[in-house]
Structures are given as C-alpha cells and as structure tokens.
mmCIF file of C-alpha atoms in Angstrom:
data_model
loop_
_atom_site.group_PDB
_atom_site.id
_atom_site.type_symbol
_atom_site.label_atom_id
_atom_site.label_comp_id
_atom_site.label_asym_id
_atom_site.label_seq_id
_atom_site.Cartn_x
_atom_site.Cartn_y
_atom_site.Cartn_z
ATOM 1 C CA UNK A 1 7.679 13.297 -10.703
ATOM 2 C CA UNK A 2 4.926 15.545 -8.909
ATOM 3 C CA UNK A 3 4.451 18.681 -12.029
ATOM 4 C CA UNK A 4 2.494 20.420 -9.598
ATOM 5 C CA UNK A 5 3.466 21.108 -5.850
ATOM 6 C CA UNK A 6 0.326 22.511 -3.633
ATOM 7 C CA UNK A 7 0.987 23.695 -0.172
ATOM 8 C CA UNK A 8 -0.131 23.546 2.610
ATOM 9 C CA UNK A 9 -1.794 19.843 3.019
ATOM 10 C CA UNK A 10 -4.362 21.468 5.896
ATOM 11 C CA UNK A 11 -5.317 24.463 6.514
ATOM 12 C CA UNK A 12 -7.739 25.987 9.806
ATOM 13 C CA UNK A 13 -8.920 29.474 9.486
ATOM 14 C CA UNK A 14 -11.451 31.181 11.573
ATOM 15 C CA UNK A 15 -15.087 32.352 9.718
ATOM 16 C CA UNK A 16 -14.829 35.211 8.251
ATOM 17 C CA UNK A 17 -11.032 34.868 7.947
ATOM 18 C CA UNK A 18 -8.588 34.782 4.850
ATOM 19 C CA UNK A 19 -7.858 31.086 3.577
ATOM 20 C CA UNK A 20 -4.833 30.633 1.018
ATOM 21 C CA UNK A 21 -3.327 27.819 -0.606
ATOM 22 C CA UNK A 22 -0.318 28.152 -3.270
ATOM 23 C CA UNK A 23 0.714 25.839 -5.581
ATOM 24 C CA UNK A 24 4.237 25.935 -8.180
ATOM 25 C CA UNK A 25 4.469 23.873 -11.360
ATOM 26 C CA UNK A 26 7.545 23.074 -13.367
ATOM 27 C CA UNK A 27 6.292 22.737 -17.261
ATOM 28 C CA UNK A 28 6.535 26.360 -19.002
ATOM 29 C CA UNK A 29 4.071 24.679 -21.949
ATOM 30 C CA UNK A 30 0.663 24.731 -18.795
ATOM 31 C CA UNK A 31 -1.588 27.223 -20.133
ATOM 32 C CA UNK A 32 -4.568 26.280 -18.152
ATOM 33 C CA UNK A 33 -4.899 26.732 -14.103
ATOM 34 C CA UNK A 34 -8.117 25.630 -12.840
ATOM 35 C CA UNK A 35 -8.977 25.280 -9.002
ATOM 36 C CA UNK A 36 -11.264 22.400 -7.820
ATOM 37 C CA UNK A 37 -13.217 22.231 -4.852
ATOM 38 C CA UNK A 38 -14.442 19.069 -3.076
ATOM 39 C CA UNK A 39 -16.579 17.908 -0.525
ATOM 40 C CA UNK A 40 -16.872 14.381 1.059
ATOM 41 C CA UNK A 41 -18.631 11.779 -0.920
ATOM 42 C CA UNK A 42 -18.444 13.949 -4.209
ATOM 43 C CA UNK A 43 -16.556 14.545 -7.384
ATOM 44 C CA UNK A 44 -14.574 17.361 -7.428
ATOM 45 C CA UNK A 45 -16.009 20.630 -8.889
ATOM 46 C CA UNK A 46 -14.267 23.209 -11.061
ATOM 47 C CA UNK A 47 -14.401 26.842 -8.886
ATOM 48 C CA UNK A 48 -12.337 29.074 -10.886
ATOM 49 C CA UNK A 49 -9.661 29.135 -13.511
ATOM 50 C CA UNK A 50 -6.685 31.324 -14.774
ATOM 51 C CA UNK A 51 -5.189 31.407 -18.475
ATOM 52 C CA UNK A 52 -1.450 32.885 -18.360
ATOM 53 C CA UNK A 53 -2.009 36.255 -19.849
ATOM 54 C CA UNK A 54 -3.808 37.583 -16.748
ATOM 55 C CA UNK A 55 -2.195 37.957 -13.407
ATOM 56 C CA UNK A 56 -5.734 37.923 -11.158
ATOM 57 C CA UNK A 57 -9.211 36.470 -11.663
ATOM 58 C CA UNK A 58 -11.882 37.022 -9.303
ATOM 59 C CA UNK A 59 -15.247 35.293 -8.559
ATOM 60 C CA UNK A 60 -17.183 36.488 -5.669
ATOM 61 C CA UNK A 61 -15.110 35.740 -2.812
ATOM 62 C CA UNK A 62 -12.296 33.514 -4.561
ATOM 63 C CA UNK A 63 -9.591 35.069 -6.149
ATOM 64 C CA UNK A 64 -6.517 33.387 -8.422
ATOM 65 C CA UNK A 65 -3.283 35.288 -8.430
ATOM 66 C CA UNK A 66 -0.743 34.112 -11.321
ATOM 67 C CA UNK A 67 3.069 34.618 -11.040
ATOM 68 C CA UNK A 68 4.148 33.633 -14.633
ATOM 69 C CA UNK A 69 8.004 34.014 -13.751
ATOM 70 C CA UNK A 70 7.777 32.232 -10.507
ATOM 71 C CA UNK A 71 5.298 29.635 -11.794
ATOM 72 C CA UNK A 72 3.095 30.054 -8.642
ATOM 73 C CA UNK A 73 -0.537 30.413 -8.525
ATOM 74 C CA UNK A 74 -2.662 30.942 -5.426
ATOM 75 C CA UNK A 75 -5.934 30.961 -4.546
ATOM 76 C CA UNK A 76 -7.720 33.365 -2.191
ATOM 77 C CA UNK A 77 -10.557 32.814 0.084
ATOM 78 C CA UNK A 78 -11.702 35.969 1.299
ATOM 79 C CA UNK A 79 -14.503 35.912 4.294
ATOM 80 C CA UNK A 80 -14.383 32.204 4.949
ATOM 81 C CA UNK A 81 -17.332 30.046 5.758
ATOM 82 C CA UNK A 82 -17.880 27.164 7.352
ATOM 83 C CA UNK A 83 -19.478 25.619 3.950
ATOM 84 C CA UNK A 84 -16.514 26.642 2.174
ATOM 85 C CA UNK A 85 -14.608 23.671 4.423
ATOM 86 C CA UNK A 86 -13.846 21.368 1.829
ATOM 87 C CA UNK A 87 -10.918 19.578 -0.181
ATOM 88 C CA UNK A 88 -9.458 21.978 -3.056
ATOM 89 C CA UNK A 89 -7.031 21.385 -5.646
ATOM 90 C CA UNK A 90 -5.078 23.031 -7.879
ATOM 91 C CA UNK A 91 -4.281 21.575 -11.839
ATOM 92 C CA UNK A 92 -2.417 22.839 -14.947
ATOM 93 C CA UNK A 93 -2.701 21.472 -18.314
ATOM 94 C CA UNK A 94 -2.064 22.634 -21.852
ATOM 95 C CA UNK A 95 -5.170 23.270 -22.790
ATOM 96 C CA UNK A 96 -8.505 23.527 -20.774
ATOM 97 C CA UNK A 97 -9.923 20.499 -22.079
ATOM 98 C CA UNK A 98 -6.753 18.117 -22.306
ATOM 99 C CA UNK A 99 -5.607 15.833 -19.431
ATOM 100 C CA UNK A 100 -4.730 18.083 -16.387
ATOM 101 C CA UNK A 101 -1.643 17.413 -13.700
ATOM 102 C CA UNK A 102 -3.054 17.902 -10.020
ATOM 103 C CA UNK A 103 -1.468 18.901 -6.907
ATOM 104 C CA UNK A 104 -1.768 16.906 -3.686
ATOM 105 C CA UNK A 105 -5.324 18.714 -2.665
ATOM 106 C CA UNK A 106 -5.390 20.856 0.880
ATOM 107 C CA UNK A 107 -7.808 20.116 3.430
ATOM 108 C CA UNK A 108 -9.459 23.634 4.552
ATOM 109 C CA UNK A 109 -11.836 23.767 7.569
ATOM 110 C CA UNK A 110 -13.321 26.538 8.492
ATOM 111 C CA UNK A 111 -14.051 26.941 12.245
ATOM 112 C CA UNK A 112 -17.490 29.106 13.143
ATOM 113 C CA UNK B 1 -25.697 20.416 -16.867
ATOM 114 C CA UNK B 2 -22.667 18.035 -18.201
ATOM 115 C CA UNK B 3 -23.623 14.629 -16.055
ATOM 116 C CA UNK B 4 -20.631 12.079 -15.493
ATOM 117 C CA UNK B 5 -22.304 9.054 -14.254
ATOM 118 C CA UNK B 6 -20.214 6.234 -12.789
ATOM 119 C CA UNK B 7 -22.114 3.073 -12.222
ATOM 120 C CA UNK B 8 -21.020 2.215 -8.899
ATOM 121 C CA UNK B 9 -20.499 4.260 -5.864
ATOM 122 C CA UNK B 10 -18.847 1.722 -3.749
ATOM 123 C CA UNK B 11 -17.817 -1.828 -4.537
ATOM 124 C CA UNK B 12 -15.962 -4.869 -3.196
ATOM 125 C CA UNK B 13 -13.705 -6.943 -5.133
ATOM 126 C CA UNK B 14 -11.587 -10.174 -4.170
ATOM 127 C CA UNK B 15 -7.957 -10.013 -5.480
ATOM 128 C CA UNK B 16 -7.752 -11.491 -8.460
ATOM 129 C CA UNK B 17 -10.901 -10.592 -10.142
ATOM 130 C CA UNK B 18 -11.695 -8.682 -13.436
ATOM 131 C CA UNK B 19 -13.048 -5.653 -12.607
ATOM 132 C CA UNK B 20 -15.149 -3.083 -14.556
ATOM 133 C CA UNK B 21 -15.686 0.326 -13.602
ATOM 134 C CA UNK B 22 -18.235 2.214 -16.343
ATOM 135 C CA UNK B 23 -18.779 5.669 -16.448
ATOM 136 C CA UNK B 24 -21.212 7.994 -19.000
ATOM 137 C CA UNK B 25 -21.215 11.331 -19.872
ATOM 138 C CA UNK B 26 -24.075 12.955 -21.488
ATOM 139 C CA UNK B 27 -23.049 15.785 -23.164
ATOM 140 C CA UNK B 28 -21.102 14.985 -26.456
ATOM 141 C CA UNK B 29 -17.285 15.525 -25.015
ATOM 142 C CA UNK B 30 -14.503 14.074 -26.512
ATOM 143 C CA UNK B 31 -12.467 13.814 -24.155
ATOM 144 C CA UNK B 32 -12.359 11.122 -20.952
ATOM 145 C CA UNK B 33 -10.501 10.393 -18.127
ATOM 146 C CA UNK B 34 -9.902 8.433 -15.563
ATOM 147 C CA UNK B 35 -7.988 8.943 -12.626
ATOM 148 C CA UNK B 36 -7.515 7.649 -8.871
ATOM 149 C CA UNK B 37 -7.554 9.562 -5.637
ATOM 150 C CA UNK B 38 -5.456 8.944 -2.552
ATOM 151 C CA UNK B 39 -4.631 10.770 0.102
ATOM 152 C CA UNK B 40 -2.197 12.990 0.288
ATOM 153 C CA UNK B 41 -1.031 12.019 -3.325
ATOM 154 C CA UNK B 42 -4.407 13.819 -4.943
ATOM 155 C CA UNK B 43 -5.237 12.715 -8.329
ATOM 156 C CA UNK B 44 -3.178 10.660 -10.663
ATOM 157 C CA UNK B 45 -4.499 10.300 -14.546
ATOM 158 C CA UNK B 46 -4.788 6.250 -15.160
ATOM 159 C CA UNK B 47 -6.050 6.833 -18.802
ATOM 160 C CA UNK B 48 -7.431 9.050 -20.949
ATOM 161 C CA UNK B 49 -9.336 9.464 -24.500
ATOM 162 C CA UNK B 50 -9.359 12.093 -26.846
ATOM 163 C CA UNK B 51 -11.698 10.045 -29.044
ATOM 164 C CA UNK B 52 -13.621 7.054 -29.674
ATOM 165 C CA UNK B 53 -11.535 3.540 -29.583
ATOM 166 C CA UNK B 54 -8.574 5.944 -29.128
ATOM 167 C CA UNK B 55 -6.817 5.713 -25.547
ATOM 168 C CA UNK B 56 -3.469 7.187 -23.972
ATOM 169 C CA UNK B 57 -1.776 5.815 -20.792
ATOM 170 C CA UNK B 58 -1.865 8.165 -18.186
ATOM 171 C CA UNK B 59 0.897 8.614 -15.288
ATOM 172 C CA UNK B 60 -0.376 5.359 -13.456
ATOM 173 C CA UNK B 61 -1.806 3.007 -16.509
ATOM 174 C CA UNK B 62 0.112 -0.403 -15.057
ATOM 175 C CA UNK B 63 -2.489 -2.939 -14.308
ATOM 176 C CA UNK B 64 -5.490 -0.910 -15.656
ATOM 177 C CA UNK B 65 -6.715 -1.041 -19.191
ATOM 178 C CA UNK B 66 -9.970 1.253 -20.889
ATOM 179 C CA UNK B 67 -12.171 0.620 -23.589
ATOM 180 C CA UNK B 68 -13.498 3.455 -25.755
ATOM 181 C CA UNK B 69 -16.076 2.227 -28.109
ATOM 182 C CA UNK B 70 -18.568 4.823 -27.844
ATOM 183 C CA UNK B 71 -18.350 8.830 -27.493
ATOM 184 C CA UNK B 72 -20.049 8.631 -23.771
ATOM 185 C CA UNK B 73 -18.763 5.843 -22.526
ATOM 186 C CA UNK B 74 -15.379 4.946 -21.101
ATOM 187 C CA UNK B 75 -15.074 2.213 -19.297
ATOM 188 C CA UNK B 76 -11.462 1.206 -16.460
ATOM 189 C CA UNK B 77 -10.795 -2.130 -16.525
ATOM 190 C CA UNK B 78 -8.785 -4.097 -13.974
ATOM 191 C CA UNK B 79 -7.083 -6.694 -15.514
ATOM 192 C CA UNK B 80 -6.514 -8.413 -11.616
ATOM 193 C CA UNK B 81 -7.329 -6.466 -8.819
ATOM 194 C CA UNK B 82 -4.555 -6.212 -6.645
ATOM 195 C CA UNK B 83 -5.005 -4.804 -2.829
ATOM 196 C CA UNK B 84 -3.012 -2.000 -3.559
ATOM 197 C CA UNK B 85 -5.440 -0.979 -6.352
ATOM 198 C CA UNK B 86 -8.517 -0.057 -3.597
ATOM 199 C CA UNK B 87 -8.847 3.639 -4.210
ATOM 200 C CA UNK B 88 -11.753 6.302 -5.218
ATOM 201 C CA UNK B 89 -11.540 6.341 -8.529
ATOM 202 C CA UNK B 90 -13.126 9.527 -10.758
ATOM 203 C CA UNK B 91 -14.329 9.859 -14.239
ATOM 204 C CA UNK B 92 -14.137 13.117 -16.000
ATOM 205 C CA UNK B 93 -15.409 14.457 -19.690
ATOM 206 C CA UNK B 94 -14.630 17.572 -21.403
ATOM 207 C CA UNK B 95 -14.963 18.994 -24.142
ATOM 208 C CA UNK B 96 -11.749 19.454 -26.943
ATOM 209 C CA UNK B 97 -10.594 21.795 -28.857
ATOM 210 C CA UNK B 98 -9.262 25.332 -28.380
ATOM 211 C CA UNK B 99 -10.821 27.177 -25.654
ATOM 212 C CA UNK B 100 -12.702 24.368 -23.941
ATOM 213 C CA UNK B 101 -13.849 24.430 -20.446
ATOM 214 C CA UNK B 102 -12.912 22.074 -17.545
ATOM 215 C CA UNK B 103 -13.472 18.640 -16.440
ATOM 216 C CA UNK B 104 -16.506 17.431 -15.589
ATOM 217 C CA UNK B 105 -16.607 15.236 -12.823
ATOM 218 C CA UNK B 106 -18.329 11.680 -11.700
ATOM 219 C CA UNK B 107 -19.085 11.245 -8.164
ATOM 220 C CA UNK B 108 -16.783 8.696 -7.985
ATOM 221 C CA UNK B 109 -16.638 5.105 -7.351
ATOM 222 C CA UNK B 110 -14.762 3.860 -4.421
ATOM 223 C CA UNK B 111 -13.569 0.424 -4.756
ATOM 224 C CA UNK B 112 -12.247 -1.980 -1.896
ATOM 225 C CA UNK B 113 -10.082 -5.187 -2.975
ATOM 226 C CA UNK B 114 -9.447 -7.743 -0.424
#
C-alpha cells in the first residue's frame, strides 16, 4: 500500500526553466511534509518542509505548495540548474521526527 | 552538524550469511531508522527505534532484525542474506519529541548478495 504517490518518475527541464514534481498522500493524521534531495553516491538531504497550517513555504528558489483538501503537495524549482539535477523525494509523517512514508523519488536533470 | 555514519559503503555477501550493517549517529537523537532504497520503489522503512533496546517493524521488517543497545548506535541485521535482499540501504537519526526536525541521513551502504 504506497501512502504517498509522487509523480512524475523523470523529469528534463531546460536551465533556467521551471521543474515541478507533485506528490498525493492518503492518511489525514500526516502533519509533516518534508522534501529530500539526492545526489549519486549520497544520503538523501532534507531541502525544505511544510507543516499543514500553511499553504506555501519558500526557500530561495524552492517553493512547497500544500493543498490540505486535495492532499497534494508540490514542489517548485524555479530557475533550474544543472547542479540542481538530482534524485528528490517527497515524505509525510506524523510528526517531524517520527518514521516518515516516502514517495517513489523523481529523477530531475537539468540540461545547460 | 548531525553525522550518520554507516560502516560500510559497499559490501559483498554470499547467500546465506549473517550480515551486519552498523550505523552511528553523533548527536544524541532518539530516534533511528533504517530503510532500503530501490528503484523506482524509493524508500521503504525496515525498522525503526524510538529508544534504546526498543525497536518497531517497519513496512519491510521480514528477514531483517536490529539491535538497539545504545542511544547512537543501531545496528540491521540479516538473519540470511537472500539475493533479493542486495539493495542501498540508509540509516537515519532524528531527534523526538514535538517539533523536531528531519532525518538525518547516512551515506548509505550498498550491499550485493550473491
């Protein structure tokens, strides 16, 4: 039972474009939506997170929107890089600190 | 810096054998986890610990066992390594409570059975 459905698997976008990747989850009791981002050979790293009672957080150039009533979350990559081509996944757990429920991870490259 | 060390970064196992995969954290979390990466199926939670000598099975826990026996360690055992167990497999610590922050994690340890 996948909890957490990310789409798309890959993604291409041009430098300086617009990368997005959505994900949906199914338990109402997540209160905790991080983003991770990974490159080859490495852990992954936490980017940016989202708590329910906001519907955007932004950090630099990557951006969270939160649809509570859909259950959707997305991240935003504004101005792409080519070092931003990397692995990301989204999560959702309870609480920020208990075990989190990942989605399948979307490959991004970005082309210079 | 939280640092998740896992002992190995890449080992080879024959089927059958015990394995042990170690990790560290140095930072005074309580909580641990372990969980395997594939592709396309991301990252599935094997085990995790909310506290010393305590564990919970994860999504995945059949054929694995952990041991808990102090704060920064938490170890993965497999009981028998099976082919179908070769996988990365990542560590993570965090810290409990109300309001805690996200994972840390190792940079994985990416284990070949055969």
């Amino acid at each position: 039972q996948q909890q957490v459905k990310q789409s798309p698997q890959s993604l291409i976008v041009q430098k300086g474009g617009i990368s997005i990747i959505n994900c949906a989850y199914e338990n109402t009791a997540f209160d905790y939506f991080p983003w991770y981002q990974q490159f080859p050979g490495k852990g992954p790293a936490l980017l940016i997170a989202i708590r329910p009672d906001v519907s955007e957080k932004k950090e630099g150039r990557f951006t969270i929107s939160f649809n509570k009533s859909a259950k959707q979350f997305s991240l935003h990559i504004m101005d792409s890089q080519p070092g931003d081509s990397a692995t990301y996944f989204c999560a959702a757990s309870k609480a920020a600190g208990n075990k989190l429920t990942f989605g399948g991870g979307t490959r991004v490259l970005v082309k210079p | 810096d939280v640092k998740v060390t896992q002992s190995s970064r890449y080992l080879v196992k024959r089927t059958g054998e015990k394995v042990f995969l170690e990790c560290v954290q140095d930072m005074d979390h309580e909580n641990m986890f372990w969980y395997r990466q594939d592709p396309g199926l991301g990252l599935r939670l094997i085990y995790f610990s909310y506290d010393v000598k305590m564990k919970e099975k994860g999504d995945i826990p059949e054929g694995y066992s952990v041991s808990r026996e102090k704060k920064e360690r938490f170890s993965l055992i497999l009981e028998s390594a099976s082919t179908n167990q070769t996988s990365m497999y990542l560590c993570a610590s965090a810290s409990g409570g109300v309001g805690g922050y996200g994972y840390t994690f190792g940079s994985g340890t990416r284990l070949t059975v055969v």
